[in-house]
Short mmCIF file of C-alpha atoms and ligand atoms in Angstrom, two decimals:
data_model
loop_
_atom_site.label_atom_id
_atom_site.label_comp_id
_atom_site.label_asym_id
_atom_site.label_seq_id
_atom_site.Cartn_x
_atom_site.Cartn_y
_atom_site.Cartn_z
CA MET S 936 -54.15 -25.09 15.98
CA LEU S 937 -55.41 -25.40 19.57
CA THR S 938 -52.92 -26.67 22.07
CA VAL S 939 -53.67 -28.39 25.24
CA ILE S 940 -50.94 -28.75 27.75
CA MET S 941 -51.39 -31.15 30.66
CA ALA S 942 -49.68 -29.64 33.61
CA GLY S 943 -51.48 -31.37 36.47
CA GLY S 944 -48.65 -33.71 37.41
CA ARG S 945 -47.57 -33.81 40.93
CA GLY S 946 -43.90 -34.04 40.28
CA THR S 947 -43.09 -35.69 43.66
CA ARG S 948 -39.75 -37.19 42.48
CA ILE S 949 -38.39 -33.75 41.69
CA ALA S 950 -39.88 -32.07 44.85
CA GLY S 951 -36.31 -31.79 46.21
CA ILE S 952 -35.42 -29.26 43.66
CA ALA S 953 -38.17 -26.85 44.65
CA GLY S 954 -40.94 -28.39 46.81
CA ASP S 955 -42.98 -25.24 46.95
CA ILE S 956 -43.61 -24.55 43.32
CA PRO S 957 -45.28 -26.74 40.78
CA LYS S 958 -43.05 -28.54 38.44
CA PRO S 959 -44.05 -26.45 35.27
CA LEU S 960 -42.82 -23.46 37.06
CA ILE S 961 -39.40 -24.77 38.03
CA PRO S 962 -36.86 -22.48 36.25
CA VAL S 963 -34.51 -23.93 33.72
CA CYS S 964 -31.69 -21.39 33.13
CA GLY S 965 -33.65 -18.66 34.98
CA LYS S 966 -37.00 -19.20 33.08
CA PRO S 967 -39.94 -21.60 34.09
CA VAL S 968 -39.93 -24.57 31.84
CA LEU S 969 -43.61 -24.01 30.89
CA GLU S 970 -42.84 -20.45 29.94
CA ARG S 971 -40.05 -21.73 27.58
CA GLU S 972 -42.68 -24.04 25.95
CA ILE S 973 -45.25 -21.38 25.63
CA GLU S 974 -42.69 -19.07 23.87
CA CYS S 975 -41.70 -22.00 21.62
CA LEU S 976 -45.30 -22.50 20.66
CA ARG S 977 -46.16 -18.73 20.34
CA ALA S 978 -43.09 -18.10 17.98
CA GLN S 979 -44.62 -20.74 15.64
CA GLY S 980 -48.09 -19.28 15.64
CA PHE S 981 -49.64 -21.65 18.25
CA ARG S 982 -51.21 -18.94 20.45
CA ASP S 983 -54.37 -20.69 21.60
CA ILE S 984 -53.62 -22.59 24.57
CA ILE S 985 -55.52 -24.54 27.22
CA ILE S 986 -53.57 -25.62 30.29
CA THR S 987 -55.04 -28.26 32.55
CA VAL S 988 -54.00 -27.91 36.17
CA SER S 989 -54.47 -29.36 39.56
CA HIS S 990 -51.64 -29.70 41.98
CA MET S 991 -50.74 -26.08 43.05
CA GLY S 992 -52.55 -25.16 39.76
CA GLY S 993 -53.29 -21.66 41.33
CA LYS S 994 -49.70 -20.67 41.08
CA ILE S 995 -49.59 -21.70 37.44
CA MET S 996 -52.79 -19.56 36.64
CA ASP S 997 -51.36 -16.58 38.64
CA TYR S 998 -48.11 -16.66 36.72
CA PHE S 999 -49.46 -17.10 33.15
CA GLY S 1000 -52.84 -15.23 33.67
CA ASP S 1001 -54.69 -14.97 30.34
CA GLY S 1002 -51.44 -15.30 28.39
CA SER S 1003 -51.43 -11.77 27.04
CA ARG S 1004 -48.11 -11.16 28.74
CA PHE S 1005 -46.62 -13.94 26.54
CA GLY S 1006 -48.41 -13.03 23.31
CA ALA S 1007 -50.80 -15.95 23.67
CA HIS S 1008 -54.45 -16.70 24.61
CA ILE S 1009 -54.46 -19.12 27.69
CA SER S 1010 -57.34 -20.56 29.44
CA TYR S 1011 -57.28 -23.34 32.20
CA TYR S 1012 -59.19 -26.38 33.22
CA PHE S 1013 -58.78 -26.90 36.97
CA GLU S 1014 -59.11 -30.56 38.01
CA LYS S 1015 -60.83 -30.58 41.31
CA GLU S 1016 -60.67 -34.53 41.58
CA PRO S 1017 -58.20 -36.52 39.74
CA LEU S 1018 -59.39 -37.47 36.39
CA GLY S 1019 -56.48 -39.33 35.05
CA ASN S 1020 -54.30 -37.43 32.47
CA ALA S 1021 -56.95 -37.55 29.87
CA GLY S 1022 -60.07 -36.94 31.92
CA ALA S 1023 -59.93 -33.20 31.41
CA LEU S 1024 -59.94 -33.58 27.66
CA PHE S 1025 -63.59 -34.71 27.73
CA ARG S 1026 -64.56 -31.75 29.91
CA LEU S 1027 -62.92 -29.52 27.30
CA ARG S 1028 -64.59 -31.08 24.33
CA GLY S 1029 -67.06 -28.25 23.92
CA GLU S 1030 -64.28 -25.62 24.01
CA MET S 1031 -62.32 -27.54 21.56
CA ALA S 1032 -65.07 -27.66 18.99
CA ARG S 1033 -64.86 -23.94 18.58
CA SER S 1034 -61.25 -24.40 17.12
CA VAL S 1035 -61.24 -24.21 13.30
CA ASP S 1036 -58.93 -27.31 13.00
CA ASP S 1037 -60.35 -30.72 13.63
CA SER S 1038 -57.14 -31.88 15.31
CA PHE S 1039 -55.42 -30.36 18.41
CA LEU S 1040 -51.84 -30.51 19.76
CA LEU S 1041 -51.60 -32.34 23.15
CA LEU S 1042 -48.42 -31.84 25.24
CA ASN S 1043 -47.40 -33.24 28.42
CA ALA S 1044 -45.72 -30.64 30.75
CA ASP S 1045 -43.71 -33.26 32.39
CA SER S 1046 -41.02 -33.08 29.70
CA VAL S 1047 -38.99 -30.14 28.34
CA PHE S 1048 -38.96 -29.67 24.66
CA ASP S 1049 -38.05 -27.29 21.80
CA ILE S 1050 -39.39 -28.74 18.53
CA ASP S 1051 -40.69 -27.63 15.02
CA PHE S 1052 -44.39 -28.03 15.83
CA LYS S 1053 -45.31 -27.01 12.18
CA ARG S 1054 -43.26 -29.86 10.80
CA LEU S 1055 -45.09 -32.25 13.19
CA VAL S 1056 -48.51 -30.95 12.27
CA ASN S 1057 -47.61 -31.13 8.52
CA ALA S 1058 -46.64 -34.90 9.01
CA HIS S 1059 -50.07 -35.40 10.81
CA GLU S 1060 -51.85 -33.84 7.88
CA THR S 1061 -49.84 -35.42 5.09
CA LYS S 1062 -50.69 -38.80 6.59
CA ASN S 1063 -54.33 -37.95 7.18
CA ALA S 1064 -53.72 -39.53 10.58
CA ASP S 1065 -56.26 -39.57 13.45
CA VAL S 1066 -53.27 -39.51 15.96
CA THR S 1067 -49.57 -38.67 15.39
CA LEU S 1068 -47.29 -39.50 18.06
CA PHE S 1069 -43.93 -37.65 18.41
CA THR S 1070 -41.42 -40.56 18.77
CA HIS S 1071 -37.66 -40.48 19.25
CA PRO S 1072 -34.72 -42.65 20.21
CA ASN S 1073 -33.62 -42.25 23.81
CA SER S 1074 -30.60 -43.09 25.96
CA HIS S 1075 -32.60 -45.79 27.94
CA PRO S 1076 -34.84 -47.66 25.65
CA TYR S 1077 -34.54 -50.80 27.77
CA ASP S 1078 -36.81 -49.38 30.42
CA SER S 1079 -38.98 -47.17 28.06
CA GLY S 1080 -42.23 -48.07 26.31
CA LEU S 1081 -41.55 -48.86 22.74
CA VAL S 1082 -43.54 -47.90 19.56
CA ILE S 1083 -43.28 -50.31 16.64
CA THR S 1084 -44.40 -49.19 13.16
CA SER S 1085 -44.76 -50.56 9.73
CA GLU S 1086 -42.62 -49.13 6.94
CA ASP S 1087 -44.87 -46.24 6.31
CA GLY S 1088 -44.91 -45.19 10.00
CA ALA S 1089 -48.33 -46.49 10.93
CA VAL S 1090 -48.14 -47.80 14.59
CA THR S 1091 -48.51 -51.52 14.76
CA GLN S 1092 -47.67 -52.05 18.37
CA TRP S 1093 -47.13 -49.99 21.40
CA LEU S 1094 -45.44 -51.96 24.16
CA SER S 1095 -45.22 -50.66 27.74
CA LYS S 1096 -42.01 -51.04 29.52
CA GLU S 1097 -43.56 -54.01 31.55
CA ASP S 1098 -44.77 -55.81 28.31
CA SER S 1099 -42.43 -58.43 26.89
CA ARG S 1100 -40.59 -57.16 23.81
CA PRO S 1101 -38.66 -58.52 20.90
CA LYS S 1102 -35.07 -59.48 21.58
CA TRP S 1103 -33.89 -56.92 19.06
CA TYR S 1104 -35.94 -53.77 18.63
CA LYS S 1105 -35.81 -50.30 17.12
CA ASN S 1106 -35.16 -47.57 19.72
CA ARG S 1107 -38.35 -45.61 19.23
CA VAL S 1108 -39.99 -44.11 22.34
CA ASN S 1109 -43.07 -42.10 22.66
CA ALA S 1110 -42.21 -38.61 23.88
CA GLY S 1111 -45.61 -37.44 25.24
CA ILE S 1112 -46.29 -34.94 22.44
CA HIS S 1113 -49.24 -35.71 20.21
CA VAL S 1114 -51.60 -34.33 17.45
CA ILE S 1115 -55.11 -35.78 17.98
CA ARG S 1116 -58.16 -35.47 15.82
CA GLN S 1117 -61.01 -34.52 18.13
CA SER S 1118 -63.24 -37.23 16.78
CA VAL S 1119 -61.01 -39.73 18.53
CA LEU S 1120 -62.38 -38.42 21.87
CA ASP S 1121 -66.03 -38.78 20.55
CA GLU S 1122 -65.49 -42.31 19.29
CA TYR S 1123 -64.09 -43.28 22.74
CA MET S 1124 -67.22 -41.57 24.33
CA GLU S 1125 -69.49 -43.55 22.05
CA ALA S 1126 -67.80 -46.81 22.81
CA LEU S 1127 -68.15 -45.96 26.57
CA ALA S 1128 -71.84 -44.98 26.11
CA ASP S 1129 -72.36 -48.45 24.73
CA SER S 1130 -71.01 -50.00 27.85
CA ARG S 1131 -72.72 -47.18 30.02
CA LYS S 1132 -69.56 -46.26 31.78
CA ILE S 1133 -70.39 -42.53 31.49
CA SER S 1134 -72.13 -39.99 33.54
CA VAL S 1135 -73.34 -36.30 33.04
CA ASP S 1136 -70.89 -33.83 34.53
CA ASN S 1137 -72.95 -30.76 35.52
CA ALA S 1138 -69.87 -28.88 36.52
CA GLY S 1139 -68.80 -28.79 32.90
CA THR S 1140 -66.20 -26.23 31.90
CA ASN S 1141 -68.72 -23.36 31.44
CA GLY S 1142 -70.68 -24.08 34.56
CA ASN S 1143 -73.98 -24.16 32.83
CA GLU S 1144 -73.33 -26.77 30.20
CA SER S 1145 -73.53 -30.45 31.07
CA THR S 1146 -70.88 -32.59 29.47
CA ILE S 1147 -70.90 -36.40 29.08
CA VAL S 1148 -67.74 -37.71 30.67
CA PRO S 1149 -66.19 -41.03 31.55
CA ASP S 1150 -66.73 -42.24 35.12
CA GLY S 1151 -63.45 -42.55 37.09
CA LYS S 1152 -60.04 -41.79 35.65
CA THR S 1153 -59.07 -41.97 32.06
CA ASP S 1154 -55.52 -42.63 31.05
CA LEU S 1155 -54.57 -41.12 27.69
CA ASP S 1156 -52.01 -43.80 26.66
CA ARG S 1157 -53.79 -46.93 28.06
CA ASP S 1158 -57.45 -46.06 27.36
CA ILE S 1159 -57.49 -43.91 24.25
CA LEU S 1160 -54.24 -44.19 22.26
CA LYS S 1161 -52.91 -47.68 22.58
CA PRO S 1162 -56.09 -49.37 21.48
CA LEU S 1163 -55.48 -47.54 18.06
CA ALA S 1164 -52.22 -49.48 17.43
CA GLY S 1165 -52.73 -51.69 14.45
CA SER S 1166 -55.80 -49.75 13.22
CA GLY S 1167 -53.83 -47.81 10.46
CA ARG S 1168 -55.03 -44.55 12.05
CA MET S 1169 -52.21 -43.76 14.33
CA TYR S 1170 -48.63 -42.72 13.04
CA ALA S 1171 -45.22 -42.25 14.51
CA TYR S 1172 -43.40 -39.10 13.75
CA ASP S 1173 -39.67 -39.85 14.39
CA SER S 1174 -37.61 -36.85 15.29
CA PRO S 1175 -34.20 -36.15 16.83
CA GLU S 1176 -35.35 -32.86 18.35
CA TYR S 1177 -34.88 -32.15 22.09
CA VAL S 1178 -37.44 -33.63 24.26
CA LYS S 1179 -36.39 -34.82 27.74
CA ASP S 1180 -38.17 -35.87 30.82
CA MET S 1181 -37.16 -33.82 33.91
CA GLY S 1182 -38.75 -36.25 36.48
CA THR S 1183 -35.84 -36.66 38.68
CA PRO S 1184 -33.22 -34.21 40.15
CA GLU S 1185 -30.45 -35.96 38.05
CA ARG S 1186 -32.41 -35.43 34.88
CA PHE S 1187 -33.33 -31.95 35.77
CA TYR S 1188 -29.75 -30.93 36.14
CA ALA S 1189 -28.89 -32.63 32.76
CA VAL S 1190 -31.66 -30.52 31.05
CA CYS S 1191 -30.26 -27.38 32.78
CA ARG S 1192 -26.82 -28.19 31.34
CA ASP S 1193 -28.22 -28.75 27.78
CA TYR S 1194 -30.11 -25.42 27.78
CA GLU S 1195 -26.97 -23.64 29.22
CA ALA S 1196 -25.06 -25.05 26.24
CA GLY S 1197 -27.68 -24.09 23.73
CA ILE S 1198 -28.18 -27.80 22.76
CA ALA S 1199 -31.92 -27.94 23.33
CA VAL S 1200 -32.72 -24.91 21.22
CA SER S 1201 -30.23 -25.78 18.42
CA LYS S 1202 -31.83 -29.21 17.92
CA ASN S 1203 -35.16 -27.60 16.63
CA LEU S 1204 -35.42 -28.92 13.13
CA SER S 1205 -36.25 -25.37 11.86
CA ARG S 1206 -32.56 -24.73 12.59
CA ARG S 1207 -29.71 -26.00 10.61
CA GLN S 1208 -28.32 -29.23 12.06
CA LYS S 1209 -24.95 -30.73 12.09
CA ALA S 1210 -24.17 -34.49 12.09
CA VAL S 1211 -21.49 -37.12 12.54
CA PHE S 1212 -22.19 -39.61 9.68
CA LEU S 1213 -21.00 -43.18 10.73
CA ASP S 1214 -19.96 -45.96 8.45
CA ARG S 1215 -21.41 -49.29 9.95
CA ASP S 1216 -19.04 -52.29 9.24
CA GLY S 1217 -15.65 -51.80 10.78
CA THR S 1218 -16.74 -48.59 12.41
CA ILE S 1219 -19.55 -49.48 14.73
CA ASN S 1220 -19.39 -53.26 14.45
CA VAL S 1221 -16.53 -55.56 14.05
CA TYR S 1222 -15.60 -56.02 10.43
CA LYS S 1223 -16.20 -59.56 9.17
CA GLY S 1224 -16.55 -59.08 5.38
CA PHE S 1225 -20.06 -59.04 4.09
CA LEU S 1226 -22.27 -59.46 7.11
CA ARG S 1227 -25.03 -61.86 6.35
CA ASP S 1228 -25.87 -63.40 9.65
CA ILE S 1229 -27.31 -61.47 12.47
CA ASP S 1230 -25.16 -63.64 14.96
CA GLY S 1231 -22.07 -62.19 13.31
CA PHE S 1232 -23.08 -58.60 14.37
CA GLU S 1233 -20.81 -57.56 17.15
CA LEU S 1234 -20.32 -53.91 18.44
CA LEU S 1235 -16.78 -52.64 18.44
CA PRO S 1236 -15.56 -51.97 22.07
CA ASP S 1237 -15.69 -48.30 21.80
CA ALA S 1238 -18.71 -47.83 19.62
CA ALA S 1239 -21.32 -47.22 22.14
CA GLU S 1240 -19.09 -44.77 24.12
CA ALA S 1241 -18.33 -42.81 20.90
CA VAL S 1242 -21.97 -42.60 19.88
CA ARG S 1243 -23.05 -41.61 23.35
CA ARG S 1244 -20.56 -38.69 23.21
CA ILE S 1245 -22.00 -37.54 19.82
CA ASN S 1246 -25.56 -37.84 21.31
CA GLU S 1247 -24.52 -35.57 24.18
CA SER S 1248 -22.75 -33.03 21.93
CA GLY S 1249 -25.77 -31.74 19.81
CA PHE S 1250 -24.44 -33.43 16.77
CA LEU S 1251 -26.83 -36.00 15.18
CA ALA S 1252 -25.49 -39.48 14.86
CA ILE S 1253 -26.44 -41.09 11.63
CA VAL S 1254 -25.30 -44.33 10.07
CA VAL S 1255 -24.80 -44.54 6.32
CA THR S 1256 -23.91 -48.00 5.11
CA ASN S 1257 -23.41 -49.93 1.68
CA GLN S 1258 -25.28 -53.25 2.06
CA PRO S 1259 -24.87 -54.90 -1.41
CA VAL S 1260 -25.67 -58.07 0.31
CA VAL S 1261 -29.34 -57.10 -0.34
CA ALA S 1262 -28.75 -56.79 -4.04
CA ARG S 1263 -26.83 -60.06 -4.05
CA GLY S 1264 -29.92 -61.81 -2.60
CA GLU S 1265 -27.96 -62.81 0.49
CA VAL S 1266 -29.83 -60.70 2.98
CA THR S 1267 -33.52 -59.61 2.68
CA PHE S 1268 -34.76 -56.14 3.64
CA GLY S 1269 -36.38 -57.82 6.67
CA GLU S 1270 -33.14 -59.50 7.78
CA LEU S 1271 -31.26 -56.17 7.40
CA ALA S 1272 -33.81 -54.40 9.38
CA GLU S 1273 -33.36 -57.14 12.17
CA ILE S 1274 -29.58 -56.66 12.01
CA HIS S 1275 -30.17 -52.86 12.52
CA ASN S 1276 -32.55 -53.67 15.40
CA LYS S 1277 -29.77 -55.57 17.01
CA MET S 1278 -27.41 -52.57 16.49
CA GLU S 1279 -29.84 -50.15 18.06
CA THR S 1280 -30.67 -52.60 21.02
CA LEU S 1281 -26.95 -53.01 21.80
CA LEU S 1282 -26.15 -49.44 21.58
CA GLY S 1283 -29.24 -48.64 23.69
CA GLU S 1284 -28.08 -51.02 26.42
CA LYS S 1285 -25.09 -48.65 26.74
CA GLY S 1286 -27.02 -45.47 26.69
CA ALA S 1287 -26.29 -44.67 23.00
CA TYR S 1288 -28.65 -44.14 20.14
CA LEU S 1289 -28.87 -43.37 16.43
CA ASP S 1290 -30.75 -40.46 15.09
CA GLY S 1291 -31.02 -42.27 11.57
CA ILE S 1292 -29.92 -45.35 9.55
CA TYR S 1293 -29.52 -45.01 5.80
CA PHE S 1294 -28.42 -48.04 3.72
CA CYS S 1295 -27.78 -48.49 0.05
CA PRO S 1296 -29.11 -52.00 -0.86
CA HIS S 1297 -27.73 -51.75 -4.58
CA HIS S 1298 -24.86 -53.07 -6.48
CA PRO S 1299 -23.82 -52.09 -10.04
CA ASP S 1300 -22.68 -55.36 -11.29
CA SER S 1301 -25.46 -57.79 -12.47
CA GLY S 1302 -25.33 -61.25 -13.87
CA TYR S 1303 -24.89 -63.31 -10.68
CA GLU S 1304 -27.02 -66.27 -9.41
CA GLY S 1305 -29.48 -65.41 -6.85
CA GLU S 1306 -29.37 -61.70 -7.18
CA VAL S 1307 -32.17 -59.38 -6.90
CA ALA S 1308 -32.29 -57.89 -10.36
CA GLY S 1309 -34.15 -54.80 -9.41
CA LEU S 1310 -31.36 -53.72 -7.08
CA LYS S 1311 -28.64 -54.32 -9.56
CA PHE S 1312 -27.97 -50.93 -11.05
CA ASP S 1313 -25.62 -47.88 -10.76
CA CYS S 1314 -27.54 -45.98 -8.03
CA ARG S 1315 -26.85 -42.63 -6.53
CA CYS S 1316 -26.57 -43.83 -2.84
CA ARG S 1317 -23.76 -46.43 -2.94
CA LYS S 1318 -20.74 -44.76 -1.27
CA PRO S 1319 -18.49 -43.21 -2.43
CA LYS S 1320 -21.49 -41.33 -3.97
CA PRO S 1321 -22.97 -38.86 -1.52
CA GLY S 1322 -26.67 -39.93 -2.07
CA MET S 1323 -27.32 -41.25 1.43
CA LEU S 1324 -25.75 -38.10 3.02
CA LEU S 1325 -27.77 -35.88 0.87
CA LYS S 1326 -31.00 -37.62 1.61
CA ALA S 1327 -30.28 -37.33 5.38
CA ALA S 1328 -29.31 -33.65 4.97
CA LYS S 1329 -32.80 -33.09 3.43
CA ASP S 1330 -34.62 -35.08 5.90
CA PHE S 1331 -32.94 -33.38 8.90
CA ASN S 1332 -32.08 -30.04 7.62
CA ILE S 1333 -28.37 -30.77 7.95
CA ASP S 1334 -25.68 -28.35 7.02
CA LEU S 1335 -23.22 -30.65 5.49
CA SER S 1336 -20.31 -28.29 5.52
CA GLU S 1337 -20.56 -28.31 9.36
CA SER S 1338 -20.84 -32.05 9.51
CA TRP S 1339 -18.35 -35.04 9.51
CA MET S 1340 -18.20 -38.42 7.76
CA VAL S 1341 -16.23 -41.06 9.69
CA GLY S 1342 -15.49 -44.49 8.50
CA ASP S 1343 -12.74 -47.20 8.12
CA SER S 1344 -12.27 -47.08 4.42
CA GLU S 1345 -11.33 -44.67 1.59
CA THR S 1346 -14.87 -45.08 0.25
CA ASP S 1347 -16.26 -43.41 3.40
CA VAL S 1348 -13.90 -40.64 3.12
CA MET S 1349 -14.63 -40.04 -0.46
CA ALA S 1350 -18.45 -40.07 0.15
CA GLY S 1351 -17.96 -37.53 2.85
CA LYS S 1352 -15.88 -35.27 0.60
CA ASN S 1353 -18.49 -35.81 -2.16
CA ALA S 1354 -21.16 -34.47 0.14
CA GLY S 1355 -19.05 -31.55 1.32
CA CYS S 1356 -18.48 -32.83 4.83
CA HIS S 1357 -15.34 -32.88 6.87
CA THR S 1358 -13.94 -36.46 6.93
CA GLY S 1359 -12.44 -38.82 9.49
CA LEU S 1360 -10.60 -42.16 8.95
CA ILE S 1361 -10.18 -44.90 11.26
CA SER S 1362 -6.86 -46.48 10.62
CA THR S 1363 -5.26 -49.01 12.96
CA ASP S 1364 -1.71 -48.27 11.73
CA ASN S 1365 -0.27 -45.24 13.31
CA SER S 1366 -1.55 -42.90 10.53
CA CYS S 1367 -0.45 -39.70 12.12
CA SER S 1368 3.22 -40.49 11.34
CA GLU S 1369 2.45 -41.43 7.71
CA LYS S 1370 3.59 -39.07 5.01
CA PRO S 1371 0.59 -36.82 3.72
CA GLN S 1372 0.97 -38.43 0.26
CA ASP S 1373 0.29 -41.91 1.68
CA ARG S 1374 -2.96 -40.77 3.41
CA PRO S 1375 -6.30 -40.97 1.57
CA GLY S 1376 -7.08 -37.46 2.17
CA ALA S 1377 -9.09 -37.65 5.30
CA ASP S 1378 -9.18 -34.40 7.43
CA LEU S 1379 -8.57 -36.44 10.52
CA THR S 1380 -7.08 -39.92 11.01
CA GLY S 1381 -7.24 -41.87 14.33
CA ALA S 1382 -6.85 -45.32 15.76
CA SER S 1383 -10.51 -45.57 16.97
CA LEU S 1384 -13.85 -44.15 16.50
CA CYS S 1385 -13.72 -42.78 20.00
CA GLU S 1386 -10.53 -40.94 19.38
CA LEU S 1387 -11.82 -39.34 16.19
CA VAL S 1388 -15.19 -38.41 17.78
CA ASP S 1389 -13.33 -36.74 20.72
CA ARG S 1390 -11.19 -34.67 18.39
CA ILE S 1391 -14.24 -33.76 16.34
CA LEU S 1392 -16.15 -32.67 19.34
CA ASN S 1393 -13.28 -30.78 20.80
CA GLY S 1394 -12.97 -28.73 17.60
CA LYS S 1395 -9.57 -29.95 16.43
CA ASP S 1396 -9.83 -30.64 12.80
CA ASN S 1397 -6.22 -31.83 12.35
CA CYS S 1398 -3.99 -34.41 13.78
CA GLY S 1399 -1.29 -32.65 15.56
CA GLN S 1400 1.46 -35.04 14.41
CA TYR S 1401 0.26 -34.63 10.81
CA GLU S 1402 0.64 -30.78 11.03
CA ASN S 1403 4.16 -31.32 12.24
CA ALA S 1404 4.98 -33.83 9.46
MG1 LIG L 443 -16.56 -49.94 6.83
ZN1 LIG L 444 -27.78 -47.35 -3.65
#
């Protein structure tokens, strides 16, 4: 599949790092960020690459040449005048048509990424989508644009950071990586032709072919993609893989640390992942019995800090929660989704995010008034059964034997053991001094989620006092 990389950004905010080289050539751990990305693409068979350049573009062209040094075929589009980040695409339309695929991969060189592109393209093809947006939770959703989808992943709304947003929202942010069907560009041109906002560009890519192009600048998100929200033709592809903006010196140094620690590469979903599975009630939020009312959802004081540490560690943070209130007819699926939106919003305000939320809406005992009969059965997902963990393991390529299940009840510990994970139990009494026979068999016991997470991430798999007991 043809890949277009937009590398024309000026990168003014990061100029302090290296003012004399264009942002895509800034080295991360000794290697230009764009070179890392091209290597990642080429290793997955994406060898045909067009790079659009402008600011200091000559340096980028000199460095990568025709791509043969990197095992790829690279050509360029040099923007003489600013065309907006999508303007070049129309000038490249003729060249794209020679690709055997009707869709192309469009990447923004403003961010650093290491992702399983084949998986993304598969999702695009499976949905038969016109556009697939790579989306992910990030550590600052409150000042990021948000992508809202229906249950099947079709994008229903795309909110800019300036737009008003729901009080509680899912932490799902567009990462600047897309698969786009070429005909989407043609449709945009046809619509423009109707309103006559087009001109013939005689300086088309090949010099001798004229290309019909929009007048003025074209912004990819605003002009082309956002209008597709609600059409049923654009889908979000949620992924926990590594994609980070390096637009400021602070973020740039954070990216360098992640590469140094091997975190960026390890989060590529083609590699085996490790996760910390988290119970919800009593682990992330204050335990109040069955939670039916969203107003009753309140984060535990250390929950965001604990989740944030997991986020920074390279482990995935995944909630697995039994919610029999759905089967009992006390909370609808919609109300549960809203409670989870509140959880994500509150965590996001403190820089923490979840890579996945799995819930069991079932309950085995039937015969109660108001129950949802179809959810009353002995399912495979209700903890202590391992169904939710097994499903997550499949979805995210997780190695369960390298993962942890942490919760505040024996049910959580049993679910973790049944899935083959290490287990951690939050126990408010001083569990470390308990006799081993009194303990429910968790590998680790601690007074708080934060304490457990710290010990998990620091590689200690036993409570010191327990060992001495
Ligand atoms: Mg619990
Ligand atoms: Zn279930």
